[in-house]
XYZ file of C-alpha atoms in Angstrom:
493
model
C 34.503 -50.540 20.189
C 31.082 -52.181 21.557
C 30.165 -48.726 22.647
C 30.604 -46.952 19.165
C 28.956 -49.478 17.859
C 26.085 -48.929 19.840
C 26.344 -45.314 19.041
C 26.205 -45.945 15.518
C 23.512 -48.734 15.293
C 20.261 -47.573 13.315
C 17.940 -48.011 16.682
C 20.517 -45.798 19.496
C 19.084 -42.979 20.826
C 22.018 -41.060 18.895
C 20.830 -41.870 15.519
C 17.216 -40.942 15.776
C 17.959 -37.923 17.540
C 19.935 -37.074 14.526
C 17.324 -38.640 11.769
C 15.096 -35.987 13.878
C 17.018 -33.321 13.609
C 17.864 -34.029 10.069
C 14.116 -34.349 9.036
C 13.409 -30.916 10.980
C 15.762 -29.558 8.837
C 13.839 -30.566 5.654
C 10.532 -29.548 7.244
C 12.205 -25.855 7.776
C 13.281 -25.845 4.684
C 9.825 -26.979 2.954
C 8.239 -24.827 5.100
C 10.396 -21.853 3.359
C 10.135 -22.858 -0.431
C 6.652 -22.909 0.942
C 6.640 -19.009 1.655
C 8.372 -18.376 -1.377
C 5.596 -19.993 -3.432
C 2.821 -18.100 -1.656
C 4.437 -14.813 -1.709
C 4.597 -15.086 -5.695
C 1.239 -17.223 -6.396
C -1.510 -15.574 -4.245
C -1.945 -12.660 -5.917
C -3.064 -14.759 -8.846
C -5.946 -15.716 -6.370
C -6.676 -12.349 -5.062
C -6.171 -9.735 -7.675
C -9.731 -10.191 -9.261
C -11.544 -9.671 -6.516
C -8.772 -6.526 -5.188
C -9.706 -5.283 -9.282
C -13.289 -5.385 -8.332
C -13.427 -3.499 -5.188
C -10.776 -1.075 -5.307
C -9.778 2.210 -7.525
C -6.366 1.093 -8.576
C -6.007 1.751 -12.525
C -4.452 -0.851 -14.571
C -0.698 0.723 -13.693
C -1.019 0.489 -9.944
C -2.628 -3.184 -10.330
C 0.497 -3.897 -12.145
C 2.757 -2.482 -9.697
C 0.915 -4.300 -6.779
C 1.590 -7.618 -8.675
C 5.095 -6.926 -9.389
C 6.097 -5.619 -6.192
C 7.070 -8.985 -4.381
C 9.522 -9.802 -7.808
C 11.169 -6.160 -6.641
C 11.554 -6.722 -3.492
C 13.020 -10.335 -4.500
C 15.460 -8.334 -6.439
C 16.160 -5.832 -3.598
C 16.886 -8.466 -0.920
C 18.573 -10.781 -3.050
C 21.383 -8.010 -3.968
C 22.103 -7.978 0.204
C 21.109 -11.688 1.384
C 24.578 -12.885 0.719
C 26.427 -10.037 2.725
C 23.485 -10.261 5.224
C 23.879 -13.754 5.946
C 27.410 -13.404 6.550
C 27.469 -10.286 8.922
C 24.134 -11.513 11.056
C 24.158 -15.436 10.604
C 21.965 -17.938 8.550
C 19.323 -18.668 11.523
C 18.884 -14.854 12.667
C 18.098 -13.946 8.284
C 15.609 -17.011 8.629
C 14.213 -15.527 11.328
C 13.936 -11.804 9.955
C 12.782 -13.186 6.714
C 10.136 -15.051 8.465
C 9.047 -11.951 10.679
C 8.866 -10.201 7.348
C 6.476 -12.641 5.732
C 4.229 -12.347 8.734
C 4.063 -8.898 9.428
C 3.303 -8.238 5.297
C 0.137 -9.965 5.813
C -1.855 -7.799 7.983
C -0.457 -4.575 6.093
C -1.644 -5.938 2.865
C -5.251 -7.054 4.744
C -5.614 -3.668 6.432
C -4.515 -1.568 3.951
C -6.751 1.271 2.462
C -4.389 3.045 0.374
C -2.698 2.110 -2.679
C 0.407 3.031 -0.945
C -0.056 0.644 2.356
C -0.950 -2.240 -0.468
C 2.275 -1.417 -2.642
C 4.526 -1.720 1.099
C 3.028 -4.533 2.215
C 3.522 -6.652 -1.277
C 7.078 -4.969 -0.953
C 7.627 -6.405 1.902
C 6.470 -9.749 1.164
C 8.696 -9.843 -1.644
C 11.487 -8.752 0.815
C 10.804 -11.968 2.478
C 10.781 -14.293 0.080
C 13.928 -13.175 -1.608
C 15.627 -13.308 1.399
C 14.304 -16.974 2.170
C 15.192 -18.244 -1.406
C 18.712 -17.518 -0.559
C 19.466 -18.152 2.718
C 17.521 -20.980 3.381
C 19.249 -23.546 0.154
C 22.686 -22.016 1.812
C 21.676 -22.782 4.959
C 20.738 -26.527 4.199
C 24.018 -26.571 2.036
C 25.903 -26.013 4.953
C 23.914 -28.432 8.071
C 23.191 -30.892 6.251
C 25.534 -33.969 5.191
C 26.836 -34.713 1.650
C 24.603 -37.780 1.393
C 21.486 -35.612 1.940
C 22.356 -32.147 0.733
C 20.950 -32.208 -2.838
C 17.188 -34.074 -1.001
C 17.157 -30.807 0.970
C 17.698 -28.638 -2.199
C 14.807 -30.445 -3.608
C 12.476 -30.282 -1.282
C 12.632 -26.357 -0.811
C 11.756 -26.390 -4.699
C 9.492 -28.902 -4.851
C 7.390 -27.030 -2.202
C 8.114 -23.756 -3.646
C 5.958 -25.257 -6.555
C 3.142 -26.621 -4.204
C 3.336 -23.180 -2.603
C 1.975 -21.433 -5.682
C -0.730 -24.967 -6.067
C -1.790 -24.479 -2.247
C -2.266 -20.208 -3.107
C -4.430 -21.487 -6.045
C -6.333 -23.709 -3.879
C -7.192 -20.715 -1.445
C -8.554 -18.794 -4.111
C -10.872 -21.752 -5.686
C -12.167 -21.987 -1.588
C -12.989 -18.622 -1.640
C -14.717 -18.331 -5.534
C -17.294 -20.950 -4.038
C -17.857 -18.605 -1.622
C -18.219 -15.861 -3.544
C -20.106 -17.808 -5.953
C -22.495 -19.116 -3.111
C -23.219 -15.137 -1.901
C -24.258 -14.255 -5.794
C -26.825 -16.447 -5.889
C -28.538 -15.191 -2.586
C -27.050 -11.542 -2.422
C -27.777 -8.873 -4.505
C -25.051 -6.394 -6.400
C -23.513 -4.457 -3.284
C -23.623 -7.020 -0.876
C -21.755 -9.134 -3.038
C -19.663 -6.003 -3.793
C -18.704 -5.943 -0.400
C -18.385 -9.519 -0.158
C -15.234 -9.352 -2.251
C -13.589 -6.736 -0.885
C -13.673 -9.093 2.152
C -12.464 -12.131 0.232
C -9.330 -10.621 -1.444
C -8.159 -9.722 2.116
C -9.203 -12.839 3.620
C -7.370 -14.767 0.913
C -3.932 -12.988 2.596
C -4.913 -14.040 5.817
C -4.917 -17.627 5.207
C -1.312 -17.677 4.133
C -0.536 -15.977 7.815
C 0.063 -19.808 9.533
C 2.958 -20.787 7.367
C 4.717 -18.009 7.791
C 4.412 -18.297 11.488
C 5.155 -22.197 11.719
C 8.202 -21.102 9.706
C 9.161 -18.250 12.319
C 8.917 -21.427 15.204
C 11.059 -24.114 13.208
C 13.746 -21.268 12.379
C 13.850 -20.918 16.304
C 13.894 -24.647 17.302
C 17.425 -25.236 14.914
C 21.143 -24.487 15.186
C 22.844 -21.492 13.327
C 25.248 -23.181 10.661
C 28.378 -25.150 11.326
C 30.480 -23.280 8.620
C 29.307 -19.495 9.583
C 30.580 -20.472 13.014
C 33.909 -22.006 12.144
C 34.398 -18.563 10.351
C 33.710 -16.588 13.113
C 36.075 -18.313 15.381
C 33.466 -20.323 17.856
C 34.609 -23.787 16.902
C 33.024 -25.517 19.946
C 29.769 -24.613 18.746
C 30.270 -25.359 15.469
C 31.290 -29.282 16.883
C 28.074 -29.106 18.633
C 25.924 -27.983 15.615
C 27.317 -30.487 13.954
C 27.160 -33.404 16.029
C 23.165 -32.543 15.923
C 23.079 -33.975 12.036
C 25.883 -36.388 12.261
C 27.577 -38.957 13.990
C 30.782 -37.999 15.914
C 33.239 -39.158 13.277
C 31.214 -37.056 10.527
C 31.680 -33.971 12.633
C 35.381 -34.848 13.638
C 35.869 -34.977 9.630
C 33.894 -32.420 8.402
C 35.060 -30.160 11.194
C 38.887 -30.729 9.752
C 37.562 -30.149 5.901
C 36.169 -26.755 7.500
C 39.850 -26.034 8.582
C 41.032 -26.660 5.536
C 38.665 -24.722 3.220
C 39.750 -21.663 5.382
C 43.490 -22.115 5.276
C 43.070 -22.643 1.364
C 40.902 -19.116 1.638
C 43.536 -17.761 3.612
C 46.397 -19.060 1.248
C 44.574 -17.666 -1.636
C 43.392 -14.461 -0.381
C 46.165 -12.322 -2.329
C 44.702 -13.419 -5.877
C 42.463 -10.854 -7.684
C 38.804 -11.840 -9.528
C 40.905 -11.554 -12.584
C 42.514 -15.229 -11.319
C 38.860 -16.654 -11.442
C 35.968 -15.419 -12.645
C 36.739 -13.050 -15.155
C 39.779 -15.615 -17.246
C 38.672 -16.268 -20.369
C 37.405 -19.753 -20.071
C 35.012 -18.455 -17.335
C 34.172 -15.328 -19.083
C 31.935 -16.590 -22.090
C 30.483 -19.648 -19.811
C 29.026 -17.081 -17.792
C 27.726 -14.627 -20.010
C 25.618 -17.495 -21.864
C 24.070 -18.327 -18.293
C 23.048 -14.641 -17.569
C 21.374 -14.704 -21.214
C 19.935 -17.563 -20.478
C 18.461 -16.988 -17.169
C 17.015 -13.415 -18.570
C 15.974 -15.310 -21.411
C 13.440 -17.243 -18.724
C 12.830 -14.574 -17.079
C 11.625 -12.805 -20.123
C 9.209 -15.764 -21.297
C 6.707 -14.303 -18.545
C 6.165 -17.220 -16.422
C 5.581 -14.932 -13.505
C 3.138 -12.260 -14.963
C 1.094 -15.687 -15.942
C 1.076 -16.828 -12.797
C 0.382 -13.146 -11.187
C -2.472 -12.921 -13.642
C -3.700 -16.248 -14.792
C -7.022 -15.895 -13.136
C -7.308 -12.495 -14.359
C -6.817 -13.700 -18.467
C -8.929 -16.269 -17.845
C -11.722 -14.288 -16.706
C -11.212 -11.898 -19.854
C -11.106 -14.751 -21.875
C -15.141 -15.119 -20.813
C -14.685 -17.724 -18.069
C -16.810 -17.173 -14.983
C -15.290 -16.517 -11.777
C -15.049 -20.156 -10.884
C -13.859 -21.522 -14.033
C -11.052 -18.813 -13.258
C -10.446 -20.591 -10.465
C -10.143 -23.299 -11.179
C -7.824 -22.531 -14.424
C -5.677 -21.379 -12.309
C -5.579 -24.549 -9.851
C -4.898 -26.547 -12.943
C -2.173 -24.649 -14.411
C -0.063 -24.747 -10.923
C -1.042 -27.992 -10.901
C 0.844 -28.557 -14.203
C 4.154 -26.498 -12.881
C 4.046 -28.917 -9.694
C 3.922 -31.908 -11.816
C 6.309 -30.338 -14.404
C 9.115 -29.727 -11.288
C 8.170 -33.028 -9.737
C 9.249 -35.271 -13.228
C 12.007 -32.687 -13.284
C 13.441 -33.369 -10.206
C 13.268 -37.052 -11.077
C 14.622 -36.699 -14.127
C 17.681 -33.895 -13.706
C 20.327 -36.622 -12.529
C 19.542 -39.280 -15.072
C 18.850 -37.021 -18.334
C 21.222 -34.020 -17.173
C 20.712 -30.393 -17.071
C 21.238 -29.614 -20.440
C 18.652 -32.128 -21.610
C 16.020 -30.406 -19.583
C 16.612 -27.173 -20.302
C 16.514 -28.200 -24.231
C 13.060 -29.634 -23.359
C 12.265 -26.986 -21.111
C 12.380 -24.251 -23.520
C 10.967 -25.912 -26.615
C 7.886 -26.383 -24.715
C 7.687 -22.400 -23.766
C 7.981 -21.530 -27.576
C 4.974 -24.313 -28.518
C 3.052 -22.648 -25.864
C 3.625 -19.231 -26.650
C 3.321 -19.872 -29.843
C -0.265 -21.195 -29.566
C -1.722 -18.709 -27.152
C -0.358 -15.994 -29.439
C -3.010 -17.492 -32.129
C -5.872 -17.753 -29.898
C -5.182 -14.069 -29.407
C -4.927 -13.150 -32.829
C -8.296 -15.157 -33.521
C -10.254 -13.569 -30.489
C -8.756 -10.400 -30.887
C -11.013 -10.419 -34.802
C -14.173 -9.524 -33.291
C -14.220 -6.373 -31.972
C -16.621 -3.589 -31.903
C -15.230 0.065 -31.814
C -18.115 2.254 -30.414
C -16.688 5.459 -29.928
C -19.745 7.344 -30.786
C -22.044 6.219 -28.729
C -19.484 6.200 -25.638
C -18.417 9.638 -26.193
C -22.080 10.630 -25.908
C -22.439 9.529 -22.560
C -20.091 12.117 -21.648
C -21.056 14.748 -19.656
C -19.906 18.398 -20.276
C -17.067 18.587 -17.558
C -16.157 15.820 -19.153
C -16.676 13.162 -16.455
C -18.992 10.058 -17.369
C -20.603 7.059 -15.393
C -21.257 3.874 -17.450
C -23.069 0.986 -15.791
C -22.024 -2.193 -18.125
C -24.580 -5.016 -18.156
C -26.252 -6.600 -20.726
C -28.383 -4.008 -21.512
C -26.138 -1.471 -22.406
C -23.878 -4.501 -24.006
C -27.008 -4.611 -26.222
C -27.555 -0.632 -27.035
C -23.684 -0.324 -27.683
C -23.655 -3.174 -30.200
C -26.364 -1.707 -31.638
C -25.129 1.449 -31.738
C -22.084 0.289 -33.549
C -24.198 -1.199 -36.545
C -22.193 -4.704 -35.733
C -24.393 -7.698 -36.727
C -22.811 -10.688 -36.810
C -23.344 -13.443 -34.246
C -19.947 -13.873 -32.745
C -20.820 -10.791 -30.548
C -23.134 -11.529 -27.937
C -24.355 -8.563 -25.890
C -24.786 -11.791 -22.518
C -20.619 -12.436 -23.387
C -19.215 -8.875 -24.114
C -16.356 -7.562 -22.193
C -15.625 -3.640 -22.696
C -12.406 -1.624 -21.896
C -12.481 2.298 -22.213
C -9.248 4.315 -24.087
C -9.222 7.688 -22.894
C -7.521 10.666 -22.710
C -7.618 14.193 -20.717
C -5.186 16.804 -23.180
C -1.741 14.840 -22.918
C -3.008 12.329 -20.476
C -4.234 8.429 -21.886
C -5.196 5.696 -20.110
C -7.067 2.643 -19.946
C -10.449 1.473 -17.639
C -10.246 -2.175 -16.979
C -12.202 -5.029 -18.675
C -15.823 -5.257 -17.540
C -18.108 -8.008 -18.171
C -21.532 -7.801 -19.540
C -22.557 -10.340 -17.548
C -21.350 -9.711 -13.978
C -23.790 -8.198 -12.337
C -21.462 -7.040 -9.369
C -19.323 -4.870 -11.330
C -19.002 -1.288 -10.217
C -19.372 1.209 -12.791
C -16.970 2.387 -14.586
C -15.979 5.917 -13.260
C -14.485 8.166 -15.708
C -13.231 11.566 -13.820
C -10.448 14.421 -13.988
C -9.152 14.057 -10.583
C -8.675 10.101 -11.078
C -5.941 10.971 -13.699
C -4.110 12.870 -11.437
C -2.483 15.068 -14.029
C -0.461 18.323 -12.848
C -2.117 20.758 -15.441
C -3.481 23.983 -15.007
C -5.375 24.108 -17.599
C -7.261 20.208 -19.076
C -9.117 20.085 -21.971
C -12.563 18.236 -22.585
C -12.580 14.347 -22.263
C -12.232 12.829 -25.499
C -12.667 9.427 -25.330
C -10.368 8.335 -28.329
C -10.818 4.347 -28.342
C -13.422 2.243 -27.561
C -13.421 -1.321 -27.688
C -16.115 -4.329 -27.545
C -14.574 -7.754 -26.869
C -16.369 -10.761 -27.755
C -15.955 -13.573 -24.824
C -14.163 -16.892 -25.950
C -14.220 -19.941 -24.254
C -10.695 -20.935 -25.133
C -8.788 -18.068 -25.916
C -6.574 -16.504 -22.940
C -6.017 -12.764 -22.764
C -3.582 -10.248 -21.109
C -5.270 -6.961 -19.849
C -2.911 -5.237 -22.661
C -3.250 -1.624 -22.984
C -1.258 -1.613 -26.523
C -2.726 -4.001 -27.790
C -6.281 -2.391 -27.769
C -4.989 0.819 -29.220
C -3.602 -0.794 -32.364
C -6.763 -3.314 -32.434
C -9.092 -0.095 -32.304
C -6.958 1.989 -34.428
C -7.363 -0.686 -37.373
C -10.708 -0.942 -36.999
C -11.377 2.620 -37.083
């Protein structure tokens, strides 16, 4: 008796090795809501600078951002039957591999195609980790600290995205610091460096998380089910005391004979009987519903609406900081809250604050989107007769092509004009990105056959349908949106 006593006491050896263990656990598992935040948040960081320096049209940009959310879906639809055939710690592992060997593919990459399998791949790896990791913790840990574990891989899934903002604010000082002493293509090239470097720095979690995935013990439950029940004792008595793992080790047994027992019974039996059946089908409705708000595109391109809202680079920046900031501190009342209010309650809340929100950026649109300038004369002019055409926008040209225009009011200043391009080549239209007047760093704007890669024989002259001035507004945020230009100019016009 004196002995177990001793065993149990708060100050044996036994129970900090297993307060050790435990908090390892939690580290591993912050570590990996920490990957999943950075794999969905630093693009937010890096895609103006990557729109700056590269020849990706507004399509491939997109793709590139939403290429970790497919490869989320991807590995999500095989985690579960991946976990069970190679184990929770191996996944962690390969997860974690994947996460580190995305980063230099995205940072070396030339190609639009080594930049869309890289982001792939880091999706990959962070759908993987946002499943196996909470099941992992769900089945090491004890009851009394199962739901802590679940919180803290959200909580720094949330300070994942804040840490990816943080990166990019470093490097728009930088950036900021080389425009003042640089001129146009040094600074040029200056970026292209940044938007890899800003991958680079999320390299050392990843890797940490590859070393704590090593230094724990595959889970208890996946090896009950496969038979090695000494090893699942042994796993176990590494997070709780003997008795725990005596009695958790006999609810394992009896999970498996109820599995067994129960084994005959169809999905008709339980998932799909009519109580189930409508419960369900609300929570898929709701869950696309969230989806569907956007929350991800704003965090993919935050920086970038900012910036075409007329904010400076570091102003972006620094938007973008404070609106992960806000999701952090949103999760982190949240998590306080969810056991004293309920779910229900905070999904209420929840969702009435994504309609006021919407609801208000949706009229600083619709006010900004007032002033505009078509100037399709004076644009198509500039075209050459092979149709290809070179525009260098500064404030200059700003100037001529308000001019040109006949606009003149004072809302549109030729020092705070942003200008995107509608074009088309026979059946083929697309869109040049948003280019400020007043960054003088900006490559021209490029206009050519072979960069619409169209499979004609035959193209006919470049007609450059729609052309639109945008007037730069301190307060307004807006989405790089194609359509919404076309019907703009089309009014106008």
């Amino acid at each position: 008796m004196a002995s177990a006593l001793t065993a149990n006491s708060p100050a044996s050896p036994e129970a900090m090795a297993i307060r050790r263990f435990n908090l390892m656990l939690l580290t591993v598992a912050g570590l990996g809501g920490l990957l999943y935040g950075i794999d969905v948040g630093i693009i937010g960081s890096a895609l103006p600078y990557l729109e700056a320096t590269t020849n990706l049209t507004a399509a491939q940009r997109s793709v590139v951002v939403a290429a970790v959310l497919l490869g989320s879906v991807i590995s999500t639809l095989f985690s579960g039957m991946l976990a069970d055939w190679l184990g929770r710690k191996p996944l962690m592992l390969f997860s974690g591999l994947a996460f580190v060997c995305s980063i230099p593919v995205i940072a070396f990459s030339q190609t639009y195609g080594t930049l869309f399998a890289g982001r792939l791949l880091q999706g990959i790896s962070g759908g993987l980790v946002g499943v196996v990791v909470p099941l992992y913790l769900a089945e090491c840990l004890s009851a009394s600290t199962r739901g802590k574990g679940t919180a803290v891989f959200q909580w720094m899934l949330t300070l994942g995205i804040v840490a990816a903002a943080l990166v990019g604010i470093y490097f728009s000082y930088r950036v900021a610091a080389v425009a003042r002493v640089a001129d146009a293509a040094t600074l040029l090239a200056f970026k292209d460096v940044v938007w890899r470097r800003i991958f680079w720095v999320s390299l050392p979690p990843g890797l940490v998380f590859v070393f704590g995935s090593l230094l724990v013990t595959e889970s208890p439950r996946w090896l009950y089910r496969k038979g090695a029940t000494k090893r699942a004792h042994a796993a176990l008595l590494r997070s709780r005391t003997p008795q725990q793992a005596a009695l958790e080790l006999e609810e394992m047994a009896a999970t498996v004979r109820a599995a067994e027992a129960k084994s005959g019974e169809t999905l008709h039996d339980s998932l799909l009987r009519r109580k189930y059946v409508i419960p369900f089908l609300l929570a898929c409705i709701i869950l696309f519903c969230n989806t569907a708000t956007g929350v991800n595109s704003l965090i993919g391109y935050n920086t970038e609406i900012l910036l075409q809202s007329g904010l400076n680079d570091l102003y972006a920046h620094w938007g973008y900081v404070l609106f992960t900031l806000v999701n952090f501190l949103a999760t982190t009342i949240a998590m306080m809250l969810v056991d004293r209010k309920g779910r229900r309650f905070l999904l209420i809340v929840g969702t009435s604050g994504v309609i006021v929100s919407l609801a208000i950026v949706g009229m600083l649109f619709r006010s900004t989107e007032k002033v505009t300038v078509d100037a399709r004369d004076a644009v198509q002019a500039l075209a050459g007769p092979s149709g290809e055409m070179t525009l260098h926008f500064d404030k200059a040209e700003a100037a001529r092509l308000i001019g040109a225009a006949g606009y003149t009011g004072n809302e549109l200043r030729s020092d705070h004009a942003s200008l995107a391009i509608i074009y088309s080549y026979g059946d083929f239209t697309a869109a040049t990105s948003f280019v400020r007047s007043d960054d003088e760093a900006a490559a021209p704007i490029e206009i050519t056959r072979a960069s619409c890669k169209i499979r004609l024989l035959i193209l006919t002259p470049l007609g450059l349908r729609r052309f639109a001035l945008k007037r730069r507004w301190w307060a307004a945020f807006r989405q790089p949106a194609t359509d919404g230009l076309w019907r703009l100019a089309s009014t106008v016009s």
